[in-house]
Amino acid sequence: MTHILFIALKFILERKRQTFVSIAGVSIGVAAFIVMASLMNGFQNYFIEQAIDLNAHITIKVKPQTVEDKIVRRYYGENVVADVYGAKPEEKKDKITNYRFIISKYSKEPDFLGLAPHLVGQAIVKYSTLEKSATVIGIDPIQERKASVIDKFVENSNINSLLTDRNSIIIGKLLAKDLGIDQLNKKVIITFPNGSQGIFKVADFFNSGITTLDQTRLYINIRTYQAMTNRPGEVNEIIIKLKDVNKAERLARKIGSETGYYAESWQKAYKNFLQLFKIQNYITYMIVFAILVVSAFGIFNIIMMVVMEKRKDIAILMAMGYEKEDIIKIFTVQGLLNGVAGAVIGSVVGYGIQEWLSSINLDVEGLVRAKGFILDRSFIYYIYGVVFAFVFSLVASFYPSYKASKLNPVDIFRSG
Amino acid sequence: MKTIIKLSKINKIIGQEHILKDIDLDIYEGEFVSIIGPSGSGKSSLLYIIGLLDTPTSGSIYIDGNLIDFKNQREIARLRNTKMGFVFQFHYLINELTALENVIVPLIKARVEIGKSKVIARELLKKVGLEGKEDRKPYQLSGGQQQRVAIARALSNNPQVIIADEPTGNLDSKNTQIVMDIFKQLNTEGKTIIMVTHELELANQTNRIISMKDGRIVS
Ligand SMILES: Nc1ncnc2c1ncn2[C@@H]1O[C@H](COP(=O)(O)OP(=O)(O)O)[C@@H](O)[C@H]1O
Ligand SMILES: [Mg+2]
């Protein structure tokens, strides 16, 4: 191996400019991969984590009414079908009748960590002259804690005040902001769909980082909500926390078929986002792949050029007893050295960019709110980057090297 | 006298061209043989086959009495590396390497470690009169010096046979004589030398002259 490294290194070091360019190409590819991967996965993982925490692993809901359900009667005529729809939606359907049974049944199963009842609806919140609509979630704070990580998102941990003061609420941070509330203990007026009104005290802020939730959510004690809306003892949603979030799809199906209610896994609830992430990943990796392909062409180019220029050297090496494999190795090693150097520099640059990105302090407001970039700085991306660079440079340099080994020294000596 | 290389009924045909025709030739150990003949008579082609660089279309080659199997390229590469040294009309030195590094190229292929290779190479460069020029790149040397580096390189694995194709073809008369003197010196030290030349004056300084015409040995 000494003879191969010796000659390969001498060849490379004598063409510093081209070597520099091709190493730079690989470095850019590797650095781009590391940074893109950590940015994208950082954001997506953060989003998914928050989403899982916020929306429960499985939510049992009343089946959304389909068009079919509203058909009261269907007439068949010659070449026509006529449907008669019910005039008004059936209100009494928005209710899980046997929720106590469901909660106690699944509480006993080992896959489930906790279940909590919700009564969810809409309301108008008024503070001074400002009015906003909100999604009101009636919760039982004690059970809620077992089934969700609500504590994580409640700014001052005052969730128990929903118990001590039945007329207190926890309000979304952005909703509060929109209403002009910046302090606790402010009083707001809430108007419920049935027309009843009440005065409530802001006991805490709910701050999840997910913009749409913080703009609309409002938590209230479920009993207060039931009383205010005249729906005593009613529950229309059950949230469930699982031991293993990856089992959500399967368990949701099981619950659905066992209870007859609509059980939605977090994956299903966030289907659109997960789909979007897939496309986003696809596009990003395509771009990075393209960069790597271009840099591989750089390597291909330089090795091809060296082979063309070095025909006489190849001939004399063969005359002196170097075998075809030696020739292949001499040139692939040059490609690999480019690739490995590029991978190392790319990793260092990638690390530097990660450091820089994570030091940036800016308010990101969009799908999520964050202070700066959320990075997933796993070491695995470095390994992938290095492996890609290695494989690409190997593939790129193999063909020219193989060509070199096929040269016939006699032809070259004859042509001078 | 021991036969070191034996050719038997060697033919070489490329396309329509019959380049070598029924060549029978014995090279004896310690000989200094010259091959002469008009341009295109097949001297180089014969030398490539003797040096195992090219495969004959038919016929057999024996080295030290062993029949060469041209399918065994690994063994052939090993023989070229250790048994033979090549010198051509052009020096074929590697530009990126210094004189010393050029000389160690066959040594490191033979798994001699670099430090030891350099000692041997220094010795050989001294022998061809290039002491002090070890660290020069080929383009920093004169034509005669370049050819002497090539000779030192051909000698690096202490081969039994030196194969030279018009080694002085590009040299002036002074350098030609220097190279010729080196060859004669090597021959007295026991090396077998086979040299193609078109200068009768040089051929006359060797033990035996083989004359070629139209792909045949005529005398
Ligand atoms: N690749 C080839 N294809 C066809 N003819 C060739 C080839 N190489 C050499 N020849 C022919 O073989 C003959 C011998 O060439 P060569 O051995 O170089 O002669 P010399 O060295 O005596 O000048 C010449 O006629 C030359 O044209
Ligand atoms: Mg010739």
XYZ file of C-alpha atoms and ligand atoms in Angstrom:
663
model
C 0.000 0.000 0.000
C 2.937 2.354 0.568
C 3.703 2.522 -3.131
C 0.107 3.455 -3.935
C -0.206 6.163 -1.304
C 3.221 7.508 -2.171
C 2.420 8.008 -5.832
C -1.198 9.081 -5.296
C -0.143 11.762 -2.814
C 2.605 13.075 -5.080
C 0.151 13.333 -7.947
C -2.402 15.174 -5.848
C 0.002 17.584 -4.211
C 1.349 18.661 -7.568
C -2.004 19.940 -8.718
C -3.066 22.024 -5.800
C -5.502 24.273 -7.563
C -7.676 21.562 -9.092
C -7.470 19.537 -5.898
C -8.550 22.590 -3.922
C -11.537 23.144 -6.190
C -12.719 19.560 -6.033
C -12.240 19.376 -2.260
C -14.161 22.628 -1.924
C -16.998 21.098 -3.932
C -17.242 18.112 -1.625
C -16.939 20.331 1.454
C -19.871 22.454 0.343
C -21.953 19.353 -0.299
C -21.175 17.813 3.072
C -21.621 21.053 5.005
C -24.907 21.722 3.208
C -26.114 18.251 4.061
C -25.234 18.549 7.742
C -26.767 21.995 8.137
C -29.905 21.268 6.125
C -30.491 17.969 7.877
C -30.055 19.458 11.338
C -32.235 22.465 10.567
C -34.998 20.477 8.983
C -35.081 17.626 11.422
C -34.644 20.046 14.303
C -37.700 21.974 13.242
C -39.755 18.945 12.336
C -38.919 17.027 15.487
C -39.696 20.072 17.579
C -42.971 20.539 15.792
C -43.939 16.907 16.125
C -42.947 16.793 19.789
C -45.026 19.851 20.527
C -47.866 18.533 18.417
C -47.870 15.211 20.227
C -47.751 16.921 23.589
C -50.463 19.385 22.740
C -52.966 17.324 20.887
C -52.904 14.141 22.863
C -51.660 10.929 21.420
C -55.162 9.798 20.677
C -58.317 11.853 20.827
C -61.715 10.191 21.056
C -64.324 12.354 19.426
C -67.914 12.191 18.441
C -67.977 11.044 14.851
C -68.088 14.048 12.610
C -71.439 14.048 10.901
C -71.168 12.955 7.323
C -73.481 13.949 4.527
C -74.896 10.413 4.539
C -75.989 10.800 8.176
C -78.109 13.796 7.329
C -80.081 11.973 4.676
C -83.489 11.333 6.085
C -84.863 9.552 3.079
C -83.807 8.562 -0.408
C -86.144 8.167 -3.384
C -85.312 6.227 -6.498
C -86.974 7.252 -9.759
C -86.256 6.563 -13.405
C -82.679 7.752 -13.975
C -82.828 9.902 -10.829
C -82.037 9.599 -7.167
C -83.510 12.134 -4.801
C -82.257 12.647 -1.230
C -84.112 14.407 1.524
C -81.831 15.957 4.149
C -82.683 16.690 7.736
C -83.333 20.396 8.234
C -81.194 20.876 11.333
C -78.176 18.986 12.655
C -78.818 16.652 15.540
C -77.425 18.497 18.526
C -77.699 15.719 21.007
C -75.155 13.728 19.061
C -72.241 15.940 20.216
C -71.688 13.864 23.323
C -69.853 10.769 24.444
C -72.452 9.080 26.538
C -70.459 6.305 28.185
C -67.287 8.292 28.801
C -66.867 7.093 32.388
C -66.887 3.519 31.207
C -64.402 4.252 28.397
C -62.005 6.039 30.735
C -62.054 3.337 33.375
C -61.794 0.568 30.799
C -58.667 1.868 29.100
C -57.057 3.176 32.294
C -56.463 -0.434 33.212
C -54.624 -1.329 30.016
C -50.814 -1.121 30.126
C -50.453 0.775 26.836
C -52.335 3.748 28.290
C -50.811 6.245 30.714
C -53.808 8.464 31.203
C -57.202 9.538 29.917
C -59.009 12.812 30.499
C -62.468 14.086 29.515
C -62.981 17.336 27.632
C -65.932 19.393 26.758
C -64.945 21.475 23.763
C -66.803 24.310 22.152
C -66.641 27.867 20.934
C -67.115 31.119 22.800
C -66.567 34.852 22.486
C -64.120 36.463 24.900
C -64.415 40.129 25.612
C -61.919 42.379 27.369
C -62.737 46.085 27.565
C -63.955 46.800 24.060
C -62.160 43.957 22.259
C -63.827 40.689 21.347
C -62.244 37.487 20.079
C -63.597 34.067 19.399
C -61.920 31.176 21.182
C -61.937 27.422 21.347
C -62.969 26.657 24.892
C -61.753 23.432 26.393
C -63.355 22.349 29.601
C -60.891 20.222 31.576
C -60.628 18.393 34.832
C -57.176 19.626 35.945
C -56.358 16.490 37.905
C -57.118 14.057 35.109
C -55.795 16.441 32.480
C -52.344 16.230 34.000
C -52.275 12.470 33.608
C -53.282 12.595 29.973
C -51.333 15.590 28.695
C -48.351 17.737 29.475
C -50.407 20.871 29.980
C -48.158 21.948 32.845
C -45.328 22.365 30.382
C -47.205 25.071 28.533
C -48.832 26.913 31.397
C -46.554 29.811 32.148
C -46.980 30.210 35.895
C -48.087 26.702 36.836
C -51.363 28.017 38.151
C -53.389 25.205 36.695
C -54.829 24.329 40.119
C -56.522 27.682 40.306
C -59.113 26.203 37.936
C -60.026 24.009 40.915
C -59.825 26.595 43.659
C -61.581 29.276 41.712
C -64.240 27.875 39.450
C -64.450 31.170 37.620
C -60.884 31.301 36.489
C -59.506 30.507 33.053
C -56.195 29.830 31.374
C -55.937 31.784 28.175
C -53.699 31.441 25.126
C -50.806 33.829 25.242
C -51.475 35.269 21.808
C -55.208 35.426 22.370
C -54.475 37.426 25.502
C -52.164 39.648 23.546
C -54.794 40.210 20.897
C -57.224 41.229 23.604
C -54.647 43.516 25.162
C -54.146 41.448 28.298
C -50.598 41.389 29.551
C -51.118 40.645 33.225
C -52.761 37.922 35.267
C -55.972 38.352 37.218
C -57.607 40.522 34.578
C -61.324 39.935 34.238
C -62.891 38.983 30.918
C -66.446 38.395 29.831
C -67.183 35.139 28.050
C -70.301 34.636 25.952
C -71.219 31.002 25.318
C -73.161 29.684 22.298
C -76.339 29.276 24.320
C -76.263 32.972 25.130
C -75.171 32.727 28.757
C -72.436 35.049 29.947
C -69.989 35.075 32.795
C -67.098 37.019 34.207
C -63.855 35.079 34.459
C -60.450 35.793 35.907
C -57.294 35.129 33.878
C -55.384 32.754 36.147
C -52.573 31.901 33.759
C -51.300 32.001 30.195
C -51.050 29.056 27.875
C -47.921 29.322 25.745
C -47.159 26.336 23.511
C -45.172 27.960 20.761
C -47.657 26.761 18.168
C -49.157 29.957 16.859
C -52.643 28.783 15.956
C -53.200 27.172 19.345
C -51.936 30.100 21.372
C -54.197 32.373 19.391
C -57.398 30.446 20.031
C -57.222 28.213 23.112
C -58.878 28.843 26.376
C -59.021 26.375 29.269
C -61.772 26.368 31.833
C -62.956 23.972 34.523
C -65.143 21.373 32.842
C -67.850 21.674 35.514
C -68.073 25.421 35.075
C -68.297 24.948 31.337
C -70.984 22.281 31.680
C -72.974 24.530 33.969
C -72.607 27.617 31.814
C -73.678 25.828 28.640
C -76.373 23.874 30.340
C -74.846 20.525 29.464
C -74.500 18.893 32.881
C -72.271 15.849 32.953
C -71.563 16.037 29.236
C -68.244 15.217 27.622
C -67.549 15.366 23.899
C -63.880 14.463 23.743
C -61.479 12.199 25.588
C -57.744 12.684 25.302
C -55.345 9.834 25.820
C -51.676 9.641 26.642
C -49.831 6.509 25.559
C -46.685 4.836 26.755
C -45.423 4.590 23.189
C -46.460 7.323 20.768
C -45.634 5.103 17.818
C -48.484 2.773 18.735
C -51.048 5.554 18.382
C -52.309 4.532 14.937
C -52.918 0.950 15.934
C -54.494 1.725 19.306
C -56.715 4.398 17.768
C -58.100 1.813 15.380
C -58.695 -0.547 18.268
C -60.527 2.092 20.309
C -62.543 3.124 17.300
C -63.841 -0.355 16.708
C -64.403 -1.108 20.399
C -66.245 2.086 21.337
C -67.854 3.097 18.066
C -66.525 6.625 18.534
C -64.092 8.334 16.277
C -60.551 7.846 17.665
C -57.927 9.979 16.016
C -54.190 9.355 16.400
C -51.776 12.279 16.478
C -50.389 11.094 13.141
C -53.804 11.427 11.609
C -54.466 14.763 13.263
C -51.212 16.074 11.831
C -51.405 14.190 8.566
C -51.138 17.342 6.498
C -48.035 18.477 8.303
C -46.380 15.095 8.211
C -47.088 14.985 4.487
C -45.656 18.455 4.105
C -42.544 17.421 6.011
C -42.093 14.490 3.707
C -42.170 16.754 0.674
C -39.879 19.217 2.403
C -37.397 16.468 3.216
C -37.607 15.176 -0.302
C -36.866 18.557 -1.847
C -34.038 19.333 0.547
C -32.346 16.001 0.089
C -32.706 16.338 -3.668
C -30.875 19.649 -3.515
C -28.134 18.247 -1.326
C -27.922 15.215 -3.554
C -27.517 17.505 -6.560
C -24.693 19.359 -4.816
C -22.992 16.069 -4.042
C -23.424 14.879 -7.623
C -21.857 18.076 -8.896
C -18.942 17.659 -6.531
C -18.611 14.042 -7.612
C -18.348 15.288 -11.172
C -15.579 17.571 -9.972
C -13.723 14.539 -8.702
C -14.509 12.564 -11.837
C -13.167 15.416 -13.899
C -9.928 15.834 -12.034
C -9.177 12.116 -11.989
C -10.045 11.768 -15.670
C -7.715 14.648 -16.423
C -4.904 13.206 -14.360
C -5.301 9.876 -16.126
C -5.170 11.517 -19.551
C -2.108 13.539 -18.635
C -0.396 10.655 -16.921
C -0.594 8.064 -19.685
C 3.177 7.873 -19.976
C 3.584 7.567 -16.230
C 1.007 4.801 -16.195
C 2.894 3.000 -18.983
C 6.229 3.198 -17.196
C 4.663 2.129 -13.902
C 3.279 -0.936 -15.634
C 6.645 -1.617 -17.270
C 8.214 -1.475 -13.824
C 5.881 -4.141 -12.522
C 2.860 -2.210 -11.242
C -0.251 -4.296 -11.748
C -3.628 -3.206 -13.074
C -4.998 -3.161 -9.540
C -2.161 -0.913 -8.431
C -3.076 1.543 -11.163
C -6.757 1.452 -10.214
C -5.851 2.016 -6.582
C -3.454 4.860 -7.315
C -6.200 6.837 -9.006
C -9.163 5.888 -6.826
C -7.099 6.770 -3.773
C -6.670 10.235 -5.246
C -10.431 10.525 -5.618
C -10.980 9.192 -2.114
C -8.450 11.583 -0.631
C -10.369 14.423 -2.248
C -13.589 13.004 -0.868
C -12.276 12.423 2.630
C -10.592 15.829 2.801
C -13.849 17.372 1.587
C -15.815 15.402 4.159
C -13.567 16.521 7.010
C -13.571 20.166 5.966
C -17.300 19.990 5.225
C -17.971 18.582 8.696
C -15.944 21.336 10.342
C -17.697 23.993 8.272
C -21.059 22.362 8.978
C -20.305 22.386 12.693
C -19.312 26.049 12.455
C -22.550 26.954 10.685
C -24.551 25.027 13.294
C -22.771 26.959 16.049
C -23.499 30.196 14.281
C -27.149 29.372 13.638
C -27.744 28.311 17.211
C -26.183 31.531 18.481
C -28.552 33.662 16.426
C -31.295 35.215 18.502
C -34.333 36.094 16.530
C -38.031 35.814 17.029
C -39.370 33.269 14.616
C -43.107 33.490 14.256
C -44.821 31.140 11.868
C -45.944 27.596 12.258
C -44.106 27.623 15.572
C -42.711 30.379 17.690
C -39.111 30.076 18.766
C -36.145 32.111 19.783
C -33.795 31.346 16.938
C -33.278 28.191 14.957
C -34.141 24.803 16.353
C -31.337 22.434 15.374
C -31.102 18.704 15.646
C -27.346 18.404 16.105
C -27.118 14.632 15.977
C -23.752 13.137 15.227
C -25.409 10.800 12.754
C -25.642 13.563 10.134
C -21.872 13.892 10.216
C -21.530 10.173 9.701
C -23.983 10.290 6.791
C -22.141 13.246 5.289
C -18.792 11.495 5.504
C -20.174 8.243 4.147
C -21.865 10.036 1.232
C -18.659 11.881 0.383
C -16.726 8.639 0.577
C -19.123 6.697 -1.625
C -19.545 9.498 -4.153
C -15.819 10.045 -4.521
C -15.233 6.325 -4.827
C -17.860 5.991 -7.541
C -16.650 9.135 -9.299
C -13.020 8.090 -9.425
C -13.514 4.434 -10.178
C -14.347 4.779 -13.877
C -11.321 6.904 -14.824
C -9.109 4.664 -12.709
C -10.451 1.607 -14.422
C -9.799 3.265 -17.778
C -6.247 3.948 -16.679
C -5.696 0.298 -15.825
C -6.842 -0.674 -19.312
C -4.116 1.328 -21.025
C -1.648 -0.772 -22.961
C 1.900 0.361 -22.157
C 3.238 -0.865 -25.495
C 0.869 1.453 -27.390
C 2.096 4.354 -25.330
C 5.795 3.533 -25.751
C 5.324 3.197 -29.500
C 3.690 6.595 -29.799
C 6.630 8.100 -27.914
C 26.652 -20.785 -20.707
C 23.272 -20.576 -19.070
C 20.315 -19.400 -21.160
C 18.434 -16.758 -19.252
C 15.792 -15.945 -21.886
C 14.686 -18.260 -24.652
C 12.270 -17.374 -27.462
C 10.829 -20.162 -29.561
C 8.828 -19.636 -32.769
C 7.602 -16.207 -31.725
C 5.127 -14.531 -34.044
C 3.431 -11.194 -33.569
C 0.583 -10.166 -35.794
C -1.281 -6.912 -35.345
C -4.235 -6.566 -37.644
C -2.919 -7.425 -41.098
C 0.709 -6.732 -40.140
C 2.989 -9.658 -39.501
C 5.490 -7.847 -37.326
C 7.573 -10.749 -35.972
C 8.032 -13.960 -37.932
C 9.119 -17.226 -36.322
C 11.699 -15.706 -34.023
C 14.005 -18.155 -32.245
C 16.458 -16.527 -29.905
C 18.568 -17.455 -26.885
C 19.965 -14.824 -24.569
C 22.724 -16.077 -22.289
C 23.421 -14.929 -18.802
C 25.952 -12.102 -18.677
C 25.701 -11.245 -22.347
C 25.647 -7.768 -23.816
C 23.514 -8.160 -26.927
C 22.654 -5.453 -29.407
C 19.794 -5.580 -31.871
C 20.149 -3.601 -35.056
C 18.124 -3.230 -38.208
C 16.287 -0.703 -40.300
C 13.421 1.298 -38.906
C 10.223 -0.741 -38.842
C 12.048 -4.084 -38.914
C 10.512 -5.115 -35.589
C 13.291 -4.386 -33.083
C 11.079 -2.648 -30.549
C 8.345 -5.221 -30.960
C 10.826 -7.982 -30.203
C 12.118 -6.138 -27.176
C 8.603 -5.649 -25.753
C 8.058 -9.389 -25.989
C 11.425 -10.216 -24.423
C 10.562 -7.743 -21.639
C 7.118 -9.388 -21.124
C 5.434 -6.081 -21.881
C 3.638 -7.534 -24.872
C 2.085 -10.895 -25.620
C 3.177 -12.815 -28.720
C 0.495 -14.014 -31.128
C 2.129 -17.440 -31.035
C 5.295 -19.052 -29.719
C 6.824 -19.564 -26.288
C 9.111 -17.656 -23.976
C 11.200 -19.268 -21.254
C 12.806 -17.298 -18.507
C 15.380 -19.224 -16.470
C 13.952 -22.288 -18.185
C 10.371 -21.637 -17.086
C 7.651 -21.273 -19.680
C 5.878 -17.948 -19.318
C 2.133 -18.148 -18.884
C 0.744 -14.909 -20.272
C -2.536 -15.410 -18.466
C -0.767 -14.996 -15.163
C -0.399 -11.223 -15.286
C 0.482 -11.014 -11.615
C 3.517 -13.229 -12.056
C 4.507 -11.335 -15.193
C 4.276 -8.041 -13.328
C 6.455 -9.521 -10.607
C 9.050 -10.642 -13.144
C 9.106 -7.202 -14.740
C 9.480 -5.653 -11.341
C 12.334 -7.793 -10.063
C 14.002 -9.528 -12.967
C 14.165 -6.768 -15.564
C 15.014 -3.139 -15.862
C 13.726 -1.015 -18.736
C 15.368 1.957 -20.395
C 13.678 3.658 -23.339
C 14.603 6.305 -25.833
C 12.606 8.757 -23.724
C 13.330 8.817 -20.045
C 9.697 8.417 -18.872
C 10.557 9.897 -15.522
C 7.573 10.984 -13.419
C 7.557 14.769 -13.348
C 6.085 15.097 -9.864
C 8.888 13.072 -8.345
C 12.495 14.007 -7.668
C 15.327 11.972 -9.151
C 15.583 9.999 -5.922
C 11.837 9.391 -5.713
C 11.739 8.216 -9.318
C 14.366 5.629 -8.497
C 12.470 4.255 -5.508
C 9.225 3.669 -7.473
C 10.073 0.028 -8.415
C 11.549 -0.591 -4.951
C 8.421 0.334 -3.004
C 6.374 -1.835 -5.362
C 8.680 -4.698 -4.325
C 7.705 -3.882 -0.703
C 11.067 -2.452 0.241
C 10.328 0.145 2.894
C 10.785 3.779 1.947
C 13.806 4.535 4.142
C 15.737 1.555 2.829
C 14.632 2.323 -0.734
C 16.097 5.772 -0.449
C 19.446 4.407 0.691
C 19.562 2.081 -2.315
C 18.431 4.842 -4.676
C 21.103 7.232 -3.401
C 23.707 4.579 -4.027
C 22.472 3.967 -7.560
C 22.327 7.648 -8.446
C 25.905 7.932 -7.228
C 26.854 5.025 -9.436
C 25.487 6.760 -12.545
C 27.293 9.933 -11.588
C 24.383 11.934 -10.214
C 25.516 12.431 -6.646
C 24.087 15.708 -5.353
C 21.275 15.753 -7.919
C 18.950 13.498 -5.892
C 16.403 16.149 -5.070
C 16.082 17.620 -8.525
C 12.907 17.221 -10.478
C 13.337 15.715 -13.976
C 12.927 19.104 -15.667
C 15.836 20.447 -13.634
C 18.181 17.914 -15.226
C 19.824 17.747 -18.663
C 18.820 15.101 -21.184
C 21.852 12.969 -20.369
C 21.211 13.250 -16.651
C 17.549 12.342 -17.092
C 18.537 9.208 -18.994
C 20.983 8.280 -16.231
C 18.201 8.641 -13.620
C 16.156 6.282 -15.800
C 19.054 3.812 -15.781
C 19.349 4.060 -12.004
C 15.626 3.387 -11.768
C 15.984 0.346 -14.062
C 18.651 -0.960 -11.695
C 16.753 -0.374 -8.465
C 15.549 -3.932 -7.815
C 18.913 -5.308 -8.882
C 17.499 -7.051 -11.969
C 19.411 -9.657 -13.922
C 18.454 -8.221 -17.278
C 18.527 -4.675 -18.611
C 16.324 -4.064 -21.625
C 17.083 -0.860 -23.497
C 15.325 0.449 -26.607
C 17.566 2.999 -28.309
C 18.638 4.426 -24.953
C 20.951 6.914 -26.604
C 18.571 7.857 -29.406
C 18.038 11.311 -27.971
C 21.524 11.978 -26.665
C 24.547 13.796 -28.048
C 27.739 11.825 -28.637
C 29.273 12.732 -25.288
C 26.239 11.586 -23.311
C 25.852 8.594 -25.570
C 29.308 7.448 -24.577
C 28.594 8.078 -20.894
C 25.506 5.846 -21.087
C 27.408 3.257 -23.092
C 30.170 3.207 -20.481
C 27.609 2.695 -17.731
C 26.137 -0.247 -19.615
C 29.559 -1.789 -20.189
C 30.365 -1.350 -16.521
C 27.073 -3.015 -15.535
C 27.815 -5.838 -17.945
C 31.199 -6.479 -16.350
C 29.374 -6.617 -13.011
C 27.317 -9.469 -14.405
C 24.150 -7.884 -15.783
C 22.681 -9.249 -18.973
C 21.964 -6.365 -21.336
C 19.801 -6.350 -24.446
C 19.999 -3.078 -26.316
C 18.348 -1.920 -29.513
C 20.358 0.660 -31.381
C 20.615 2.029 -34.859
C 24.254 3.035 -34.373
C 26.585 0.354 -35.615
C 29.406 1.970 -33.697
C 27.614 1.196 -30.430
C 26.613 -2.268 -31.512
C 30.257 -3.007 -32.206
C 31.029 -2.413 -28.522
C 28.752 -5.336 -27.494
C 29.319 -9.116 -27.330
C 26.828 -10.061 -30.000
C 24.924 -8.273 -32.722
C 21.498 -9.496 -33.784
C 20.403 -8.092 -37.093
C 16.731 -7.808 -38.028
C 14.895 -7.233 -41.249
C 11.165 -7.397 -41.982
C 10.354 -9.082 -38.707
C 13.015 -11.757 -39.003
C 16.411 -12.248 -37.455
C 18.791 -12.279 -40.394
C 22.049 -12.869 -38.506
N -0.100 -1.267 -33.353
C 0.403 -1.559 -34.551
N -0.429 -1.875 -35.567
C 0.057 -2.183 -36.766
N 1.336 -2.201 -37.038
C 2.208 -1.894 -36.092
C 1.798 -1.557 -34.794
N 2.874 -1.311 -34.065
C 3.925 -1.477 -34.860
N 3.537 -1.798 -36.076
C 4.400 -2.091 -37.218
O 5.273 -3.117 -36.809
C 6.501 -2.957 -37.460
C 7.622 -3.056 -36.475
O 7.642 -1.926 -35.656
P 8.774 -1.686 -34.547
O 8.884 -2.910 -33.757
O 8.480 -0.424 -33.835
O 10.060 -1.511 -35.431
P 11.463 -0.862 -35.061
O 11.533 -0.736 -33.621
O 12.449 -1.852 -35.625
O 11.516 0.452 -35.764
C 6.445 -1.641 -38.209
O 6.216 -1.908 -39.573
C 5.279 -0.933 -37.610
O 4.642 -0.122 -38.543
Mg 11.827 0.955 -32.405
